């Protein structure tokens, strides 16, 4: 076997082994939460439609809702890995002293690192195995018949 043929076989084997290791690593990882929630607030006008009917006073919020609202007020948005508090989900506006803030809660699904590693490892192993077997077939065609 020539050196370049050996090199292709070695690289295909390395790809196969690396793919199997990555897939094995992904399988031993614990499952992760794949959903994040984002709370965004914007200052609104007191006379906007729905302010009076779907608003809550800041003092009536739960402690967890106050923390989330405070972070969102300081930074413009706040990301949570668990569901937002009910008092924020059930209202569209928060009245804080004389200011009115509009609430927007968005939900985002993420592909987890575990699934990405599993997919990448499996595909690398399959491609490595295909190259390894295909190159063995190519090499067998170049051998002289004795």
CSV table of N, CA and C in Angstrom, one decimal:
chain,number,residue,atom,x,y,z
A,1,UNK,N,0.9,-1.2,0.0
A,1,UNK,CA,0.0,0.0,0.0
A,1,UNK,C,0.9,1.2,0.0
A,2,UNK,N,0.6,2.2,-0.9
A,2,UNK,CA,1.4,3.4,-1.0
A,2,UNK,C,1.1,4.3,0.2
A,3,UNK,N,2.0,5.3,0.4
A,3,UNK,CA,1.9,6.2,1.6
A,3,UNK,C,0.6,7.0,1.5
A,4,UNK,N,0.2,7.5,0.4
A,4,UNK,CA,-1.0,8.3,0.3
A,4,UNK,C,-2.2,7.5,0.6
A,5,UNK,N,-2.2,6.3,0.2
A,5,UNK,CA,-3.3,5.4,0.5
A,5,UNK,C,-3.4,5.1,2.0
A,6,UNK,N,-2.3,4.9,2.6
A,6,UNK,CA,-2.2,4.7,4.1
A,6,UNK,C,-2.7,5.9,4.8
A,7,UNK,N,-2.3,7.1,4.3
A,7,UNK,CA,-2.7,8.4,4.9
A,7,UNK,C,-4.2,8.6,4.9
A,8,UNK,N,-4.8,8.2,3.7
A,8,UNK,CA,-6.3,8.4,3.6
A,8,UNK,C,-7.0,7.4,4.5
A,9,UNK,N,-6.5,6.2,4.6
A,9,UNK,CA,-7.1,5.2,5.6
A,9,UNK,C,-6.9,5.6,7.0
A,10,UNK,N,-5.8,6.2,7.3
A,10,UNK,CA,-5.5,6.7,8.7
A,10,UNK,C,-6.4,7.8,9.1
A,11,UNK,N,-6.6,8.8,8.1
A,11,UNK,CA,-7.5,9.9,8.4
A,11,UNK,C,-9.0,9.5,8.5
A,12,UNK,N,-9.4,8.6,7.6
A,12,UNK,CA,-10.7,8.0,7.7
A,12,UNK,C,-11.0,7.3,9.0
A,13,UNK,N,-10.0,6.6,9.5
A,13,UNK,CA,-10.1,5.9,10.8
A,13,UNK,C,-10.2,6.9,11.9
A,14,UNK,N,-9.4,7.9,11.8
A,14,UNK,CA,-9.4,9.0,12.8
A,14,UNK,C,-10.8,9.7,12.9
A,15,UNK,N,-11.3,9.9,11.7
A,15,UNK,CA,-12.6,10.6,11.6
A,15,UNK,C,-13.7,9.6,12.2
A,16,UNK,N,-13.6,8.4,11.9
A,16,UNK,CA,-14.6,7.4,12.5
A,16,UNK,C,-14.5,7.3,14.0
A,17,UNK,N,-13.3,7.3,14.5
A,17,UNK,CA,-13.1,7.2,16.0
A,17,UNK,C,-13.5,8.5,16.6
A,18,UNK,N,-13.2,9.6,16.1
A,18,UNK,CA,-13.6,10.9,16.6
A,18,UNK,C,-15.1,11.1,16.7
A,19,UNK,N,-15.7,10.6,15.6
A,19,UNK,CA,-17.2,10.7,15.6
A,19,UNK,C,-17.8,9.8,16.6
A,20,UNK,N,-17.3,8.6,16.8
A,20,UNK,CA,-17.8,7.7,17.8
A,20,UNK,C,-17.6,8.3,19.2
A,21,UNK,N,-16.5,8.9,19.4
A,21,UNK,CA,-16.2,9.5,20.8
A,21,UNK,C,-17.1,10.7,21.0
A,22,UNK,N,-17.3,11.5,20.0
A,22,UNK,CA,-18.2,12.7,20.2
A,22,UNK,C,-19.7,12.2,20.4
A,23,UNK,N,-20.1,11.2,19.7
A,23,UNK,CA,-21.5,10.7,19.9
A,23,UNK,C,-21.6,10.0,21.3
A,24,UNK,N,-20.6,9.3,21.7
A,24,UNK,CA,-20.6,8.7,23.1
A,24,UNK,C,-20.6,9.8,24.2
A,25,UNK,N,-19.8,10.9,24.0
A,25,UNK,CA,-19.8,12.0,24.9
A,25,UNK,C,-21.2,12.6,25.0
A,26,UNK,N,-21.9,12.8,23.8
A,26,UNK,CA,-23.2,13.4,23.8
A,26,UNK,C,-24.2,12.5,24.6
A,27,UNK,N,-24.1,11.2,24.5
A,27,UNK,CA,-25.0,10.3,25.1
A,27,UNK,C,-24.9,10.2,26.6
A,28,UNK,N,-23.7,10.6,27.1
A,28,UNK,CA,-23.5,10.5,28.6
A,28,UNK,C,-23.9,11.9,29.3
A,29,UNK,N,-24.2,12.9,28.5
A,29,UNK,CA,-24.5,14.2,29.0
A,29,UNK,C,-26.0,14.2,29.5
A,30,UNK,N,-26.3,14.9,30.6
A,30,UNK,CA,-27.7,15.0,31.0
A,30,UNK,C,-28.5,15.8,30.1
A,31,UNK,N,-29.8,15.5,30.0
A,31,UNK,CA,-30.7,16.4,29.1
A,31,UNK,C,-30.7,17.8,29.6
A,32,UNK,N,-30.8,18.7,28.7
A,32,UNK,CA,-30.9,20.1,29.0
A,32,UNK,C,-32.2,20.7,28.7
A,33,UNK,N,-32.5,21.9,29.3
A,33,UNK,CA,-33.7,22.6,29.0
A,33,UNK,C,-33.5,23.2,27.6
A,34,UNK,N,-34.5,23.1,26.8
A,34,UNK,CA,-34.3,23.6,25.4
A,34,UNK,C,-35.2,24.9,25.2
A,35,UNK,N,-35.8,25.4,26.2
A,35,UNK,CA,-36.6,26.6,26.0
A,35,UNK,C,-36.2,27.7,26.9
A,36,UNK,N,-36.0,28.9,26.4
A,36,UNK,CA,-35.7,30.1,27.2
A,36,UNK,C,-36.8,31.1,26.9
A,37,UNK,N,-37.1,31.9,28.0
A,37,UNK,CA,-38.1,32.9,27.9
A,37,UNK,C,-37.4,34.3,28.0
A,38,UNK,N,-37.9,35.2,27.3
A,38,UNK,CA,-37.3,36.6,27.3
A,38,UNK,C,-38.4,37.6,27.7
A,39,UNK,N,-38.2,38.4,28.7
A,39,UNK,CA,-39.1,39.4,29.1
A,39,UNK,C,-38.5,40.7,28.6
A,40,UNK,N,-39.3,41.4,27.7
A,40,UNK,CA,-38.9,42.8,27.3
A,40,UNK,C,-39.9,43.8,27.7
A,41,UNK,N,-39.4,44.9,28.1
A,41,UNK,CA,-40.3,46.0,28.5
A,41,UNK,C,-40.0,47.3,27.7
A,42,UNK,N,-41.1,48.0,27.5
A,42,UNK,CA,-40.9,49.4,26.8
A,42,UNK,C,-41.9,50.3,27.6
A,43,UNK,N,-41.4,51.5,27.7
A,43,UNK,CA,-42.3,52.5,28.3
A,43,UNK,C,-43.5,52.8,27.4
A,44,UNK,N,-44.7,52.9,28.0
A,44,UNK,CA,-45.9,53.1,27.2
A,44,UNK,C,-46.6,54.3,27.7
A,45,UNK,N,-47.6,54.8,27.0
A,45,UNK,CA,-48.4,55.9,27.4
A,45,UNK,C,-49.5,55.5,28.2
A,46,UNK,N,-49.9,56.3,29.2
A,46,UNK,CA,-51.0,55.9,30.1
A,46,UNK,C,-52.4,55.8,29.4
A,47,UNK,N,-52.5,56.4,28.2
A,47,UNK,CA,-53.7,56.4,27.5
A,47,UNK,C,-53.8,55.3,26.4
A,48,UNK,N,-52.8,54.5,26.3
A,48,UNK,CA,-52.8,53.4,25.3
A,48,UNK,C,-54.0,52.5,25.6
A,49,UNK,N,-54.6,51.9,24.5
A,49,UNK,CA,-55.7,51.0,24.7
A,49,UNK,C,-55.3,49.8,25.5
A,50,UNK,N,-56.1,49.4,26.4
A,50,UNK,CA,-55.8,48.2,27.2
A,50,UNK,C,-55.0,48.4,28.5
A,51,UNK,N,-54.5,49.6,28.7
A,51,UNK,CA,-53.6,49.9,29.9
A,51,UNK,C,-54.4,49.7,31.2
A,52,UNK,N,-55.6,50.2,31.2
A,52,UNK,CA,-56.4,50.1,32.4
A,52,UNK,C,-56.9,48.7,32.7
A,53,UNK,N,-57.3,48.0,31.6
A,53,UNK,CA,-57.9,46.6,31.7
A,53,UNK,C,-56.9,45.5,31.9
A,54,UNK,N,-55.7,45.6,31.4
A,54,UNK,CA,-54.8,44.5,31.5
A,54,UNK,C,-53.5,44.9,32.2
A,55,UNK,N,-53.6,45.8,33.2
A,55,UNK,CA,-52.3,46.2,33.9
A,55,UNK,C,-52.3,45.7,35.3
A,56,UNK,N,-51.2,45.7,35.9
A,56,UNK,CA,-51.0,45.4,37.3
A,56,UNK,C,-50.0,46.4,37.9
A,57,UNK,N,-50.3,46.7,39.1
A,57,UNK,CA,-49.4,47.7,39.8
A,57,UNK,C,-48.1,46.9,40.3
A,58,UNK,N,-47.0,47.6,40.3
A,58,UNK,CA,-45.7,47.0,40.6
A,58,UNK,C,-45.8,46.4,42.0
A,59,UNK,N,-46.5,47.0,42.9
A,59,UNK,CA,-46.6,46.5,44.3
A,59,UNK,C,-47.3,45.2,44.4
A,60,UNK,N,-48.2,44.9,43.4
A,60,UNK,CA,-49.0,43.7,43.5
A,60,UNK,C,-48.3,42.5,42.8
A,61,UNK,N,-47.1,42.7,42.3
A,61,UNK,CA,-46.3,41.6,41.7
A,61,UNK,C,-45.7,40.7,42.8
A,62,UNK,N,-45.5,39.5,42.5
A,62,UNK,CA,-44.8,38.6,43.4
A,62,UNK,C,-43.3,38.9,43.4
A,63,UNK,N,-42.6,38.4,44.4
A,63,UNK,CA,-41.1,38.7,44.5
A,63,UNK,C,-40.4,38.3,43.3
A,64,UNK,N,-40.7,37.1,42.7
A,64,UNK,CA,-40.0,36.7,41.5
A,64,UNK,C,-40.3,37.5,40.3
A,65,UNK,N,-41.5,38.0,40.2
A,65,UNK,CA,-41.9,38.9,39.1
A,65,UNK,C,-41.3,40.2,39.3
A,66,UNK,N,-41.1,40.7,40.5
A,66,UNK,CA,-40.4,42.0,40.7
A,66,UNK,C,-39.0,42.0,40.3
A,67,UNK,N,-38.3,40.8,40.6
A,67,UNK,CA,-36.9,40.7,40.2
A,67,UNK,C,-36.8,40.6,38.7
A,68,UNK,N,-37.6,39.9,38.0
A,68,UNK,CA,-37.6,39.8,36.6
A,68,UNK,C,-37.9,41.2,36.0
A,69,UNK,N,-38.9,41.8,36.5
A,69,UNK,CA,-39.3,43.2,35.9
A,69,UNK,C,-38.1,44.2,36.2
A,70,UNK,N,-37.5,44.1,37.3
A,70,UNK,CA,-36.4,45.0,37.6
A,70,UNK,C,-35.2,44.8,36.7
A,71,UNK,N,-34.9,43.5,36.4
A,71,UNK,CA,-33.8,43.3,35.5
A,71,UNK,C,-34.1,43.7,34.1
A,72,UNK,N,-35.3,43.5,33.7
A,72,UNK,CA,-35.8,43.9,32.4
A,72,UNK,C,-35.8,45.5,32.3
A,73,UNK,N,-36.2,46.1,33.3
A,73,UNK,CA,-36.2,47.6,33.3
A,73,UNK,C,-34.8,48.2,33.2
A,74,UNK,N,-33.9,47.5,33.9
A,74,UNK,CA,-32.5,48.0,33.9
A,74,UNK,C,-31.8,47.8,32.5
A,75,UNK,N,-32.0,46.6,32.0
A,75,UNK,CA,-31.3,46.1,30.8
A,75,UNK,C,-32.1,46.1,29.5
A,76,UNK,N,-33.4,46.4,29.6
A,76,UNK,CA,-34.2,46.3,28.4
A,76,UNK,C,-34.9,45.0,28.2
A,77,UNK,N,-34.2,43.9,28.6
A,77,UNK,CA,-34.8,42.6,28.5
A,77,UNK,C,-34.2,41.7,29.6
A,78,UNK,N,-34.8,40.6,29.9
A,78,UNK,CA,-34.4,39.6,30.9
A,78,UNK,C,-34.7,38.2,30.4
A,79,UNK,N,-33.7,37.4,30.4
A,79,UNK,CA,-33.8,36.0,29.9
A,79,UNK,C,-33.9,35.0,31.1
A,80,UNK,N,-34.9,34.1,31.0
A,80,UNK,CA,-35.2,33.2,32.0
A,80,UNK,C,-35.2,31.8,31.4
A,81,UNK,N,-34.7,30.8,32.2
A,81,UNK,CA,-34.8,29.4,31.7
A,81,UNK,C,-36.1,28.7,32.2
A,82,UNK,N,-36.7,29.3,33.1
A,82,UNK,CA,-38.0,28.7,33.6
A,82,UNK,C,-39.1,29.6,33.1
A,83,UNK,N,-40.4,29.1,33.2
A,83,UNK,CA,-41.5,30.0,32.8
A,83,UNK,C,-41.6,31.2,33.6
A,84,UNK,N,-42.0,32.3,33.0
A,84,UNK,CA,-42.1,33.6,33.8
A,84,UNK,C,-43.2,33.5,34.8
A,85,UNK,N,-43.2,34.3,35.8
A,85,UNK,CA,-44.2,34.3,36.9
A,85,UNK,C,-45.6,34.6,36.3
A,86,UNK,N,-46.6,34.0,36.9
A,86,UNK,CA,-48.0,34.1,36.4
A,86,UNK,C,-48.4,35.6,36.4
A,87,UNK,N,-48.0,36.4,37.3
A,87,UNK,CA,-48.5,37.7,37.4
A,87,UNK,C,-47.9,38.6,36.2
A,88,UNK,N,-46.8,38.1,35.6
A,88,UNK,CA,-46.3,38.8,34.4
A,88,UNK,C,-47.0,38.3,33.1
A,89,UNK,N,-47.2,37.0,33.1
A,89,UNK,CA,-47.8,36.4,31.9
A,89,UNK,C,-49.3,36.8,31.8
A,90,UNK,N,-50.0,37.0,32.8
A,90,UNK,CA,-51.4,37.3,32.7
A,90,UNK,C,-51.7,38.8,32.5
A,91,UNK,N,-50.7,39.7,32.5
A,91,UNK,CA,-50.9,41.1,32.3
A,91,UNK,C,-50.0,41.6,31.2
A,92,UNK,N,-50.4,42.6,30.5
A,92,UNK,CA,-49.7,43.2,29.4
A,92,UNK,C,-48.9,44.5,29.8
A,93,UNK,N,-49.3,45.1,30.9
A,93,UNK,CA,-48.7,46.3,31.4
A,93,UNK,C,-48.4,46.3,32.9
A,94,UNK,N,-47.4,47.0,33.3
A,94,UNK,CA,-47.1,47.2,34.7
A,94,UNK,C,-47.0,48.7,35.0
A,95,UNK,N,-47.7,49.1,36.0
A,95,UNK,CA,-47.7,50.5,36.4
A,95,UNK,C,-46.7,50.6,37.6
A,96,UNK,N,-45.7,51.4,37.4
A,96,UNK,CA,-44.7,51.7,38.4
A,96,UNK,C,-44.7,53.2,38.7
A,97,UNK,N,-45.2,53.5,39.8
A,97,UNK,CA,-45.3,55.0,40.2
A,97,UNK,C,-46.2,55.6,39.1
A,98,UNK,N,-45.6,56.6,38.4
A,98,UNK,CA,-46.4,57.3,37.4
A,98,UNK,C,-46.1,56.8,36.0
A,99,UNK,N,-45.2,55.8,35.8
A,99,UNK,CA,-44.8,55.3,34.5
A,99,UNK,C,-45.6,54.0,34.2
A,100,UNK,N,-45.8,53.8,32.9
A,100,UNK,CA,-46.5,52.5,32.5
A,100,UNK,C,-45.5,51.8,31.5
A,101,UNK,N,-45.4,50.5,31.8
A,101,UNK,CA,-44.4,49.7,30.9
A,101,UNK,C,-45.2,48.6,30.3
A,102,UNK,N,-45.0,48.5,29.0
A,102,UNK,CA,-45.6,47.4,28.2
A,102,UNK,C,-44.7,46.2,28.3
A,103,UNK,N,-45.3,45.0,28.6
A,103,UNK,CA,-44.6,43.7,28.7
A,103,UNK,C,-44.7,42.9,27.4
A,104,UNK,N,-43.6,42.3,27.0
A,104,UNK,CA,-43.6,41.4,25.9
A,104,UNK,C,-42.8,40.1,26.4
A,105,UNK,N,-43.4,39.0,26.4
A,105,UNK,CA,-42.8,37.7,26.8
A,105,UNK,C,-42.7,36.9,25.5
A,106,UNK,N,-41.4,36.5,25.2
A,106,UNK,CA,-41.3,35.6,24.0
A,106,UNK,C,-40.6,34.3,24.5
A,107,UNK,N,-41.0,33.3,23.8
A,107,UNK,CA,-40.5,31.9,24.1
A,107,UNK,C,-39.7,31.4,22.9
A,108,UNK,N,-38.4,30.9,23.2
A,108,UNK,CA,-37.5,30.5,22.2
A,108,UNK,C,-37.1,29.0,22.5
A,109,UNK,N,-37.2,28.2,21.5
A,109,UNK,CA,-36.8,26.8,21.6
A,109,UNK,C,-35.4,26.7,21.0
A,110,UNK,N,-34.5,26.1,21.7
A,110,UNK,CA,-33.1,26.0,21.3
A,110,UNK,C,-32.7,24.5,21.1
A,111,UNK,N,-31.9,24.2,20.1
A,111,UNK,CA,-31.4,22.9,19.9
A,111,UNK,C,-30.3,22.8,21.0
A,112,UNK,N,-30.3,21.7,21.7
A,112,UNK,CA,-29.4,21.6,22.9
A,112,UNK,C,-28.0,21.2,22.4
A,113,UNK,N,-27.1,21.4,23.2
A,113,UNK,CA,-25.7,21.1,22.9
A,113,UNK,C,-25.6,19.6,22.8
A,114,UNK,N,-26.3,18.9,23.6
A,114,UNK,CA,-26.3,17.4,23.5
A,114,UNK,C,-26.8,16.9,22.2
A,115,UNK,N,-27.8,17.4,21.6
A,115,UNK,CA,-28.3,17.0,20.3
A,115,UNK,C,-27.4,17.4,19.2
A,116,UNK,N,-26.8,18.6,19.3
A,116,UNK,CA,-25.8,19.0,18.3
A,116,UNK,C,-24.6,18.1,18.3
A,117,UNK,N,-24.1,17.7,19.5
A,117,UNK,CA,-23.0,16.8,19.5
A,117,UNK,C,-23.3,15.4,19.0
A,118,UNK,N,-24.5,14.9,19.4
A,118,UNK,CA,-24.9,13.6,18.9
A,118,UNK,C,-25.0,13.6,17.4
A,119,UNK,N,-25.6,14.6,16.8
A,119,UNK,CA,-25.8,14.7,15.4
A,119,UNK,C,-24.4,14.8,14.7
A,120,UNK,N,-23.5,15.7,15.2
A,120,UNK,CA,-22.2,15.8,14.6
A,120,UNK,C,-21.4,14.6,14.7
A,121,UNK,N,-21.4,14.0,15.9
A,121,UNK,CA,-20.6,12.7,16.1
A,121,UNK,C,-21.1,11.6,15.2
A,122,UNK,N,-22.4,11.4,15.1
A,122,UNK,CA,-22.9,10.4,14.3
A,122,UNK,C,-22.6,10.6,12.8
A,123,UNK,N,-22.7,11.8,12.3
A,123,UNK,CA,-22.4,12.1,10.9
A,123,UNK,C,-20.9,11.9,10.7
A,124,UNK,N,-20.1,12.3,11.6
A,124,UNK,CA,-18.6,12.2,11.4
A,124,UNK,C,-18.3,10.7,11.3
A,125,UNK,N,-18.9,9.9,12.2
A,125,UNK,CA,-18.6,8.5,12.2
A,125,UNK,C,-19.1,7.8,10.9
A,126,UNK,N,-20.3,8.2,10.5
A,126,UNK,CA,-20.8,7.6,9.2
A,126,UNK,C,-19.9,8.0,8.0
A,127,UNK,N,-19.5,9.2,7.9
A,127,UNK,CA,-18.7,9.7,6.8
A,127,UNK,C,-17.3,9.0,6.9
A,128,UNK,N,-16.8,8.9,8.1
A,128,UNK,CA,-15.5,8.2,8.3
A,128,UNK,C,-15.5,6.8,7.9
A,129,UNK,N,-16.6,6.1,8.3
A,129,UNK,CA,-16.8,4.7,7.9
A,129,UNK,C,-16.9,4.5,6.4
A,130,UNK,N,-17.7,5.4,5.8
A,130,UNK,CA,-17.9,5.4,4.3
A,130,UNK,C,-16.6,5.6,3.6
A,131,UNK,N,-15.8,6.5,4.0
A,131,UNK,CA,-14.5,6.8,3.3
A,131,UNK,C,-13.6,5.6,3.5
A,132,UNK,N,-13.6,5.0,4.7
A,132,UNK,CA,-12.7,3.9,5.0
A,132,UNK,C,-13.1,2.7,4.1
A,133,UNK,N,-14.3,2.4,4.1
A,133,UNK,CA,-14.8,1.2,3.3
A,133,UNK,C,-14.6,1.5,1.8
A,134,UNK,N,-14.9,2.7,1.4
A,134,UNK,CA,-14.8,3.0,-0.1
A,134,UNK,C,-13.4,3.0,-0.5
A,135,UNK,N,-12.5,3.5,0.3
A,135,UNK,CA,-11.1,3.5,-0.1
A,135,UNK,C,-10.5,2.1,-0.1
A,136,UNK,N,-11.0,1.2,0.8
A,136,UNK,CA,-10.5,-0.2,0.7
A,136,UNK,C,-11.0,-0.8,-0.6
A,137,UNK,N,-12.2,-0.5,-1.1
A,137,UNK,CA,-12.7,-1.0,-2.3
A,137,UNK,C,-11.9,-0.4,-3.5
A,138,UNK,N,-11.5,0.8,-3.4
A,138,UNK,CA,-10.7,1.4,-4.5
A,138,UNK,C,-9.3,0.8,-4.5
A,139,UNK,N,-8.7,0.6,-3.4
A,139,UNK,CA,-7.4,-0.1,-3.3
A,139,UNK,C,-7.4,-1.5,-3.9
A,140,UNK,N,-8.5,-2.2,-3.6
A,140,UNK,CA,-8.6,-3.6,-4.1
A,140,UNK,C,-8.6,-3.6,-5.6
A,141,UNK,N,-9.1,-2.6,-6.2
A,141,UNK,CA,-9.2,-2.5,-7.7
A,141,UNK,C,-7.9,-2.3,-8.3
A,142,UNK,N,-6.9,-1.7,-7.6
A,142,UNK,CA,-5.6,-1.4,-8.1
A,142,UNK,C,-4.6,-2.5,-8.0
A,143,UNK,N,-4.9,-3.5,-7.2
A,143,UNK,CA,-4.0,-4.6,-7.0
A,143,UNK,C,-3.8,-5.4,-8.3
A,144,UNK,N,-2.6,-5.9,-8.5
A,144,UNK,CA,-2.4,-6.7,-9.7
A,144,UNK,C,-2.8,-8.1,-9.4
A,145,UNK,N,-3.4,-8.7,-10.4
A,145,UNK,CA,-3.8,-10.1,-10.3
A,145,UNK,C,-2.6,-11.0,-10.4
A,146,UNK,N,-2.3,-11.8,-9.5
A,146,UNK,CA,-1.2,-12.7,-9.5
A,146,UNK,C,-1.6,-14.1,-9.7
